[in-house]
């Protein structure tokens, strides 16, 4: 016997993965936005430089550090083409103490920042499109999967929480693994003069504001709208199929619509079984013969009820 796939099962699986991917993208976009907006914040970079760089030992003052922070952020955000800080460190100008491989690394970082802004926009558009697709079919079977939506939310949150805990406990190990895996050209000897401007503590100072923004970040507007629209669509569908839920003594939430459909299928199944018994054993159901209007008919020859 040939095996036929259940189209309803395929529809439910499609809805699950569609909602899972939409929610997964929303969480990743929210996390990426928290990192991105903190990374390009000039005021935050300036504060981190002043607090973590011993600029007095390098023969610099606070105004030079502020100028260095502004020029660096302008370069990373593509507001200027080249990175030529107008500062002097230990008596050397930027053209002397910044090696070419470090300049190439800064160009790589600039590319990452530019790509991040594009990916955030594309990810948000894709997530909203998937949610709109799911909500547009929420009135039919397999339109919106609550299980897929929450699974796509919980999984990336667990991953983000794990990385955040790792960075909080061992930022040096996390930072080294990040560079060895994703930014291999960003590893330089710690005793180089340019590295005195970018100590590890400078980057670890970004961890509290990023985590704080993640914690304070509200539920994504698209996701909140999706959940509210889902409840409204499900309640409207139940009202249309079963009448007023309040008049029948049910509380108005989508779960009762599922229970009512199950009860209706169970009742229809019992009625079908009862009809089959009347057809097979008409002698036990004389009403079947009377309804046929033919008392002299043989058992089993009556019309369809």
mmCIF file of C-alpha atoms in Angstrom:
data_model
loop_
_atom_site.group_PDB
_atom_site.id
_atom_site.type_symbol
_atom_site.label_atom_id
_atom_site.label_comp_id
_atom_site.label_asym_id
_atom_site.label_seq_id
_atom_site.Cartn_x
_atom_site.Cartn_y
_atom_site.Cartn_z
ATOM 1 C CA UNK A 1 0.000 0.000 0.000
ATOM 2 C CA UNK A 2 1.434 3.367 -0.996
ATOM 3 C CA UNK A 3 2.185 5.806 1.790
ATOM 4 C CA UNK A 4 0.517 9.190 1.441
ATOM 5 C CA UNK A 5 1.906 12.101 3.396
ATOM 6 C CA UNK A 6 -0.532 13.938 5.578
ATOM 7 C CA UNK A 7 -1.020 17.427 4.052
ATOM 8 C CA UNK A 8 -2.251 18.746 7.399
ATOM 9 C CA UNK A 9 0.980 17.615 9.064
ATOM 10 C CA UNK A 10 3.034 19.303 6.379
ATOM 11 C CA UNK A 11 1.014 22.486 6.833
ATOM 12 C CA UNK A 12 1.577 22.484 10.595
ATOM 13 C CA UNK A 13 5.291 21.838 10.172
ATOM 14 C CA UNK A 14 5.533 24.667 7.662
ATOM 15 C CA UNK A 15 3.773 27.038 10.056
ATOM 16 C CA UNK A 16 6.055 25.941 12.901
ATOM 17 C CA UNK A 17 9.278 26.594 11.006
ATOM 18 C CA UNK A 18 7.921 29.830 9.532
ATOM 19 C CA UNK A 19 7.036 31.254 12.961
ATOM 20 C CA UNK A 20 10.221 29.810 14.482
ATOM 21 C CA UNK A 21 12.383 31.562 11.901
ATOM 22 C CA UNK A 22 10.498 34.853 12.244
ATOM 23 C CA UNK A 23 10.870 34.913 16.033
ATOM 24 C CA UNK A 24 14.487 33.742 15.823
ATOM 25 C CA UNK A 25 15.314 36.600 13.456
ATOM 26 C CA UNK A 26 13.553 39.142 15.668
ATOM 27 C CA UNK A 27 15.617 38.173 18.708
ATOM 28 C CA UNK A 28 18.870 38.173 16.728
ATOM 29 C CA UNK A 29 18.050 41.564 15.228
ATOM 30 C CA UNK A 30 17.315 42.959 18.700
ATOM 31 C CA UNK A 31 20.608 41.583 20.074
ATOM 32 C CA UNK A 32 22.563 42.803 17.057
ATOM 33 C CA UNK A 33 21.015 46.248 17.345
ATOM 34 C CA UNK A 34 22.101 46.474 20.989
ATOM 35 C CA UNK A 35 25.708 45.679 20.033
ATOM 36 C CA UNK A 36 25.688 47.909 16.950
ATOM 37 C CA UNK A 37 24.282 51.061 18.539
ATOM 38 C CA UNK A 38 26.684 50.809 21.463
ATOM 39 C CA UNK A 39 29.664 50.167 19.172
ATOM 40 C CA UNK A 40 29.049 53.315 17.096
ATOM 41 C CA UNK A 41 28.217 55.521 20.067
ATOM 42 C CA UNK A 42 30.892 58.224 20.103
ATOM 43 C CA UNK A 43 30.141 59.313 23.649
ATOM 44 C CA UNK A 44 30.451 55.765 24.957
ATOM 45 C CA UNK A 45 33.745 55.221 23.105
ATOM 46 C CA UNK A 46 35.096 58.502 24.419
ATOM 47 C CA UNK A 47 34.184 57.630 28.005
ATOM 48 C CA UNK A 48 35.733 54.178 27.679
ATOM 49 C CA UNK A 49 38.965 55.699 26.341
ATOM 50 C CA UNK A 50 39.229 58.242 29.134
ATOM 51 C CA UNK A 51 38.571 55.607 31.818
ATOM 52 C CA UNK A 52 40.704 52.734 30.508
ATOM 53 C CA UNK A 53 43.643 54.347 28.692
ATOM 54 C CA UNK A 54 46.511 55.875 30.646
ATOM 55 C CA UNK A 55 46.763 58.774 28.243
ATOM 56 C CA UNK A 56 48.955 60.845 30.575
ATOM 57 C CA UNK A 57 51.670 58.179 30.379
ATOM 58 C CA UNK A 58 51.447 58.372 26.573
ATOM 59 C CA UNK A 59 52.003 62.128 26.568
ATOM 60 C CA UNK A 60 48.385 62.923 25.643
ATOM 61 C CA UNK A 61 45.620 64.979 27.197
ATOM 62 C CA UNK A 62 41.866 64.524 27.435
ATOM 63 C CA UNK A 63 41.170 66.729 24.410
ATOM 64 C CA UNK A 64 43.425 64.540 22.262
ATOM 65 C CA UNK A 65 41.542 61.452 23.406
ATOM 66 C CA UNK A 66 38.221 63.066 22.524
ATOM 67 C CA UNK A 67 39.535 63.983 19.087
ATOM 68 C CA UNK A 68 40.806 60.421 18.602
ATOM 69 C CA UNK A 69 37.396 58.986 19.601
ATOM 70 C CA UNK A 70 35.530 61.260 17.183
ATOM 71 C CA UNK A 71 37.797 60.517 14.223
ATOM 72 C CA UNK A 72 37.656 56.764 14.844
ATOM 73 C CA UNK A 73 33.850 56.632 15.042
ATOM 74 C CA UNK A 74 33.529 58.816 11.934
ATOM 75 C CA UNK A 75 35.739 56.375 10.044
ATOM 76 C CA UNK A 76 33.888 53.276 11.254
ATOM 77 C CA UNK A 77 30.497 54.729 10.351
ATOM 78 C CA UNK A 78 31.743 55.624 6.849
ATOM 79 C CA UNK A 79 31.526 59.362 7.514
ATOM 80 C CA UNK A 80 35.140 59.741 6.375
ATOM 81 C CA UNK A 81 37.204 57.673 3.969
ATOM 82 C CA UNK A 82 40.543 57.322 5.739
ATOM 83 C CA UNK A 83 41.647 56.811 9.319
ATOM 84 C CA UNK A 84 44.395 59.316 10.079
ATOM 85 C CA UNK A 85 44.051 60.387 13.731
ATOM 86 C CA UNK A 86 45.521 63.804 14.394
ATOM 87 C CA UNK A 87 47.179 62.767 17.639
ATOM 88 C CA UNK A 88 50.716 62.300 18.905
ATOM 89 C CA UNK A 89 51.567 59.338 21.144
ATOM 90 C CA UNK A 90 54.877 59.382 23.018
ATOM 91 C CA UNK A 91 56.115 62.007 20.596
ATOM 92 C CA UNK A 92 55.221 60.002 17.475
ATOM 93 C CA UNK A 93 52.511 61.049 15.001
ATOM 94 C CA UNK A 94 49.877 58.595 13.832
ATOM 95 C CA UNK A 95 51.753 57.927 10.607
ATOM 96 C CA UNK A 96 54.676 56.615 12.670
ATOM 97 C CA UNK A 97 53.144 54.545 15.463
ATOM 98 C CA UNK A 98 50.172 52.969 13.582
ATOM 99 C CA UNK A 99 51.445 50.079 11.414
ATOM 100 C CA UNK A 100 49.877 49.178 8.088
ATOM 101 C CA UNK A 101 48.479 45.837 9.275
ATOM 102 C CA UNK A 102 46.577 47.646 12.002
ATOM 103 C CA UNK A 103 45.176 50.054 9.421
ATOM 104 C CA UNK A 104 44.060 47.081 7.356
ATOM 105 C CA UNK A 105 42.375 45.650 10.446
ATOM 106 C CA UNK A 106 40.490 48.907 10.967
ATOM 107 C CA UNK A 107 39.266 48.700 7.369
ATOM 108 C CA UNK A 108 37.999 45.168 8.157
ATOM 109 C CA UNK A 109 36.190 46.445 11.237
ATOM 110 C CA UNK A 110 34.658 49.207 9.150
ATOM 111 C CA UNK A 111 33.369 46.580 6.720
ATOM 112 C CA UNK A 112 31.830 44.648 9.621
ATOM 113 C CA UNK A 113 30.058 47.771 10.867
ATOM 114 C CA UNK A 114 28.723 48.576 7.403
ATOM 115 C CA UNK A 115 27.554 44.990 6.869
ATOM 116 C CA UNK A 116 25.901 44.926 10.302
ATOM 117 C CA UNK A 117 23.676 47.896 9.473
ATOM 118 C CA UNK A 118 22.560 46.215 6.243
ATOM 119 C CA UNK A 119 21.982 42.837 7.901
ATOM 120 C CA UNK A 120 19.890 44.412 10.657
ATOM 121 C CA UNK A 121 17.571 46.018 8.134
ATOM 122 C CA UNK A 122 17.304 42.858 6.009
ATOM 123 C CA UNK A 123 16.711 40.674 9.076
ATOM 124 C CA UNK A 124 13.934 42.933 10.325
ATOM 125 C CA UNK A 125 12.254 43.010 6.916
ATOM 126 C CA UNK A 126 12.437 39.212 6.610
ATOM 127 C CA UNK A 127 11.062 38.668 10.124
ATOM 128 C CA UNK A 128 8.158 41.067 9.598
ATOM 129 C CA UNK A 129 7.379 39.472 6.234
ATOM 130 C CA UNK A 130 7.272 35.987 7.787
ATOM 131 C CA UNK A 131 5.029 37.187 10.610
ATOM 132 C CA UNK A 132 2.730 38.945 8.147
ATOM 133 C CA UNK A 133 2.499 35.730 6.118
ATOM 134 C CA UNK A 134 1.629 33.725 9.215
ATOM 135 C CA UNK A 135 -0.982 36.248 10.370
ATOM 136 C CA UNK A 136 -2.531 36.491 6.912
ATOM 137 C CA UNK A 137 -3.262 32.740 7.072
ATOM 138 C CA UNK A 138 -4.091 32.629 10.792
ATOM 139 C CA UNK A 139 -7.765 32.074 9.993
ATOM 140 C CA UNK A 140 -6.910 28.757 8.329
ATOM 141 C CA UNK A 141 -5.298 25.614 9.668
ATOM 142 C CA UNK A 142 -1.524 25.876 9.923
ATOM 143 C CA UNK A 143 -1.367 29.652 9.699
ATOM 144 C CA UNK A 144 0.320 30.652 12.962
ATOM 145 C CA UNK A 145 2.233 28.323 15.269
ATOM 146 C CA UNK A 146 2.482 29.527 18.858
ATOM 147 C CA UNK A 147 4.892 26.697 19.660
ATOM 148 C CA UNK A 148 7.183 27.707 16.807
ATOM 149 C CA UNK A 149 7.007 31.363 17.807
ATOM 150 C CA UNK A 150 8.039 30.754 21.413
ATOM 151 C CA UNK A 151 10.641 28.139 20.479
ATOM 152 C CA UNK A 152 12.242 30.668 18.132
ATOM 153 C CA UNK A 153 12.310 33.172 20.984
ATOM 154 C CA UNK A 154 13.654 30.948 23.752
ATOM 155 C CA UNK A 155 16.493 29.297 21.806
ATOM 156 C CA UNK A 156 18.401 32.478 20.817
ATOM 157 C CA UNK A 157 17.772 33.980 24.251
ATOM 158 C CA UNK A 158 19.471 30.963 25.823
ATOM 159 C CA UNK A 159 22.415 31.332 23.432
ATOM 160 C CA UNK A 160 22.713 35.050 24.180
ATOM 161 C CA UNK A 161 22.492 34.405 27.917
ATOM 162 C CA UNK A 162 25.263 31.798 27.634
ATOM 163 C CA UNK A 163 27.581 34.150 25.730
ATOM 164 C CA UNK A 164 26.795 36.993 28.144
ATOM 165 C CA UNK A 165 27.588 34.802 31.156
ATOM 166 C CA UNK A 166 30.833 33.650 29.536
ATOM 167 C CA UNK A 167 31.864 37.238 28.811
ATOM 168 C CA UNK A 168 31.009 38.298 32.366
ATOM 169 C CA UNK A 169 33.079 35.517 33.922
ATOM 170 C CA UNK A 170 35.997 35.407 31.470
ATOM 171 C CA UNK A 171 35.967 38.318 29.049
ATOM 172 C CA UNK A 172 39.591 37.725 28.021
ATOM 173 C CA UNK A 173 38.901 34.154 26.930
ATOM 174 C CA UNK A 174 35.749 35.134 25.072
ATOM 175 C CA UNK A 175 37.504 38.035 23.343
ATOM 176 C CA UNK A 176 40.414 35.835 22.275
ATOM 177 C CA UNK A 177 38.090 33.143 20.933
ATOM 178 C CA UNK A 178 36.115 35.771 19.015
ATOM 179 C CA UNK A 179 39.232 37.112 17.327
ATOM 180 C CA UNK A 180 40.712 33.714 16.543
ATOM 181 C CA UNK A 181 37.420 32.545 15.043
ATOM 182 C CA UNK A 182 36.031 35.617 13.264
ATOM 183 C CA UNK A 183 38.725 38.337 13.230
ATOM 184 C CA UNK A 184 42.114 36.627 12.878
ATOM 185 C CA UNK A 185 43.727 39.779 11.483
ATOM 186 C CA UNK A 186 42.923 41.661 14.703
ATOM 187 C CA UNK A 187 45.513 39.924 16.914
ATOM 188 C CA UNK A 188 48.542 42.115 17.722
ATOM 189 C CA UNK A 189 51.267 42.080 20.356
ATOM 190 C CA UNK A 190 50.157 43.824 23.520
ATOM 191 C CA UNK A 191 53.377 45.840 23.767
ATOM 192 C CA UNK A 192 52.813 47.705 20.497
ATOM 193 C CA UNK A 193 52.274 51.414 20.940
ATOM 194 C CA UNK A 194 48.957 51.426 19.106
ATOM 195 C CA UNK A 195 47.633 48.723 21.408
ATOM 196 C CA UNK A 196 48.080 51.100 24.323
ATOM 197 C CA UNK A 197 45.109 52.968 22.859
ATOM 198 C CA UNK A 198 43.023 49.791 22.566
ATOM 199 C CA UNK A 199 43.522 47.777 25.767
ATOM 200 C CA UNK A 200 41.303 44.810 26.518
ATOM 201 C CA UNK A 201 39.629 46.718 29.350
ATOM 202 C CA UNK A 202 38.418 49.241 26.762
ATOM 203 C CA UNK A 203 36.265 46.601 25.089
ATOM 204 C CA UNK A 204 35.147 44.962 28.317
ATOM 205 C CA UNK A 205 33.701 48.354 29.298
ATOM 206 C CA UNK A 206 31.112 47.853 26.526
ATOM 207 C CA UNK A 207 29.718 44.708 28.150
ATOM 208 C CA UNK A 208 27.554 46.351 30.886
ATOM 209 C CA UNK A 209 25.746 48.810 28.560
ATOM 210 C CA UNK A 210 25.124 46.101 25.946
ATOM 211 C CA UNK A 211 23.701 43.664 28.505
ATOM 212 C CA UNK A 212 21.667 46.432 30.136
ATOM 213 C CA UNK A 213 20.160 47.389 26.785
ATOM 214 C CA UNK A 214 19.336 43.736 26.096
ATOM 215 C CA UNK A 215 17.585 43.373 29.442
ATOM 216 C CA UNK A 216 15.647 46.611 29.052
ATOM 217 C CA UNK A 217 14.743 45.949 25.438
ATOM 218 C CA UNK A 218 10.944 45.575 25.174
ATOM 219 C CA UNK A 219 9.226 42.867 23.218
ATOM 220 C CA UNK A 220 9.712 43.573 19.484
ATOM 221 C CA UNK A 221 6.737 45.598 18.152
ATOM 222 C CA UNK A 222 6.165 43.177 15.293
ATOM 223 C CA UNK A 223 6.037 40.229 17.668
ATOM 224 C CA UNK A 224 3.699 41.999 20.084
ATOM 225 C CA UNK A 225 1.418 42.983 17.217
ATOM 226 C CA UNK A 226 1.511 39.416 15.933
ATOM 227 C CA UNK A 227 0.429 37.963 19.269
ATOM 228 C CA UNK A 228 -2.404 40.475 19.680
ATOM 229 C CA UNK A 229 -3.607 39.923 16.124
ATOM 230 C CA UNK A 230 -3.481 36.171 16.650
ATOM 231 C CA UNK A 231 -5.707 36.342 19.719
ATOM 232 C CA UNK A 232 -8.161 38.644 17.957
ATOM 233 C CA UNK A 233 -8.316 36.442 14.856
ATOM 234 C CA UNK A 234 -8.786 33.260 16.904
ATOM 235 C CA UNK A 235 -11.505 34.832 19.072
ATOM 236 C CA UNK A 236 -13.349 36.131 15.990
ATOM 237 C CA UNK A 237 -13.171 32.726 14.327
ATOM 238 C CA UNK A 238 -14.575 31.009 17.417
ATOM 239 C CA UNK A 239 -17.368 33.551 17.689
ATOM 240 C CA UNK A 240 -18.312 32.987 14.066
ATOM 241 C CA UNK A 241 -18.309 29.173 14.271
ATOM 242 C CA UNK A 242 -19.799 28.526 17.685
ATOM 243 C CA UNK A 243 -21.750 31.668 18.442
ATOM 244 C CA UNK A 244 -21.133 33.916 21.391
ATOM 245 C CA UNK A 245 -18.717 32.272 23.824
ATOM 246 C CA UNK A 246 -20.074 34.362 26.663
ATOM 247 C CA UNK A 247 -23.622 33.085 26.066
ATOM 248 C CA UNK A 248 -22.402 29.475 26.173
ATOM 249 C CA UNK A 249 -20.580 30.031 29.444
ATOM 250 C CA UNK A 250 -17.063 29.884 28.050
ATOM 251 C CA UNK A 251 -14.264 32.250 28.845
ATOM 252 C CA UNK A 252 -13.137 34.240 25.821
ATOM 253 C CA UNK A 253 -9.715 32.906 24.926
ATOM 254 C CA UNK A 254 -8.535 30.868 21.927
ATOM 255 C CA UNK A 255 -8.089 27.560 23.759
ATOM 256 C CA UNK A 256 -11.820 26.966 24.040
ATOM 257 C CA UNK A 257 -12.146 27.088 20.268
ATOM 258 C CA UNK A 258 -9.844 24.080 20.047
ATOM 259 C CA UNK A 259 -11.837 22.210 22.699
ATOM 260 C CA UNK A 260 -15.130 22.978 20.965
ATOM 261 C CA UNK A 261 -13.790 21.636 17.676
ATOM 262 C CA UNK A 262 -12.650 18.461 19.444
ATOM 263 C CA UNK A 263 -16.055 18.006 21.044
ATOM 264 C CA UNK A 264 -17.757 18.502 17.691
ATOM 265 C CA UNK A 265 -15.514 15.903 16.025
ATOM 266 C CA UNK A 266 -16.167 13.469 18.891
ATOM 267 C CA UNK A 267 -19.929 13.956 18.604
ATOM 268 C CA UNK A 268 -19.831 13.501 14.824
ATOM 269 C CA UNK A 269 -17.845 10.306 15.266
ATOM 270 C CA UNK A 270 -20.446 8.855 17.634
ATOM 271 C CA UNK A 271 -23.280 9.795 15.260
ATOM 272 C CA UNK A 272 -21.514 8.136 12.323
ATOM 273 C CA UNK A 273 -20.947 4.937 14.316
ATOM 274 C CA UNK A 274 -24.626 4.895 15.309
ATOM 275 C CA UNK A 275 -25.697 5.212 11.648
ATOM 276 C CA UNK A 276 -23.425 2.361 10.660
ATOM 277 C CA UNK A 277 -24.969 0.118 13.325
ATOM 278 C CA UNK A 278 -28.487 0.889 12.053
ATOM 279 C CA UNK A 279 -27.439 -0.101 8.553
ATOM 280 C CA UNK A 280 -25.798 -3.346 9.683
ATOM 281 C CA UNK A 281 -28.438 -4.388 12.219
ATOM 282 C CA UNK A 282 -31.783 -2.929 11.098
ATOM 283 C CA UNK A 283 -33.737 -5.402 13.228
ATOM 284 C CA UNK A 284 -32.508 -3.701 16.370
ATOM 285 C CA UNK A 285 -33.637 -0.337 15.064
ATOM 286 C CA UNK A 286 -37.276 -0.616 13.870
ATOM 287 C CA UNK A 287 -37.335 3.140 13.511
ATOM 288 C CA UNK A 288 -35.012 2.690 10.555
ATOM 289 C CA UNK A 289 -37.657 0.650 8.694
ATOM 290 C CA UNK A 290 -40.403 3.071 9.643
ATOM 291 C CA UNK A 291 -38.394 6.010 8.370
ATOM 292 C CA UNK A 292 -37.906 4.192 5.071
ATOM 293 C CA UNK A 293 -41.690 3.868 4.675
ATOM 294 C CA UNK A 294 -41.445 0.255 3.457
ATOM 295 C CA UNK A 295 -42.545 -2.276 6.037
ATOM 296 C CA UNK A 296 -42.233 -5.237 3.644
ATOM 297 C CA UNK A 297 -38.638 -4.530 2.715
ATOM 298 C CA UNK A 298 -35.964 -6.972 3.684
ATOM 299 C CA UNK A 299 -33.474 -5.985 6.335
ATOM 300 C CA UNK A 300 -30.664 -3.973 4.873
ATOM 301 C CA UNK A 301 -32.705 -2.839 1.855
ATOM 302 C CA UNK A 302 -33.954 0.386 3.393
ATOM 303 C CA UNK A 303 -32.902 3.735 2.108
ATOM 304 C CA UNK A 304 -30.042 5.802 3.366
ATOM 305 C CA UNK A 305 -30.731 7.741 6.518
#
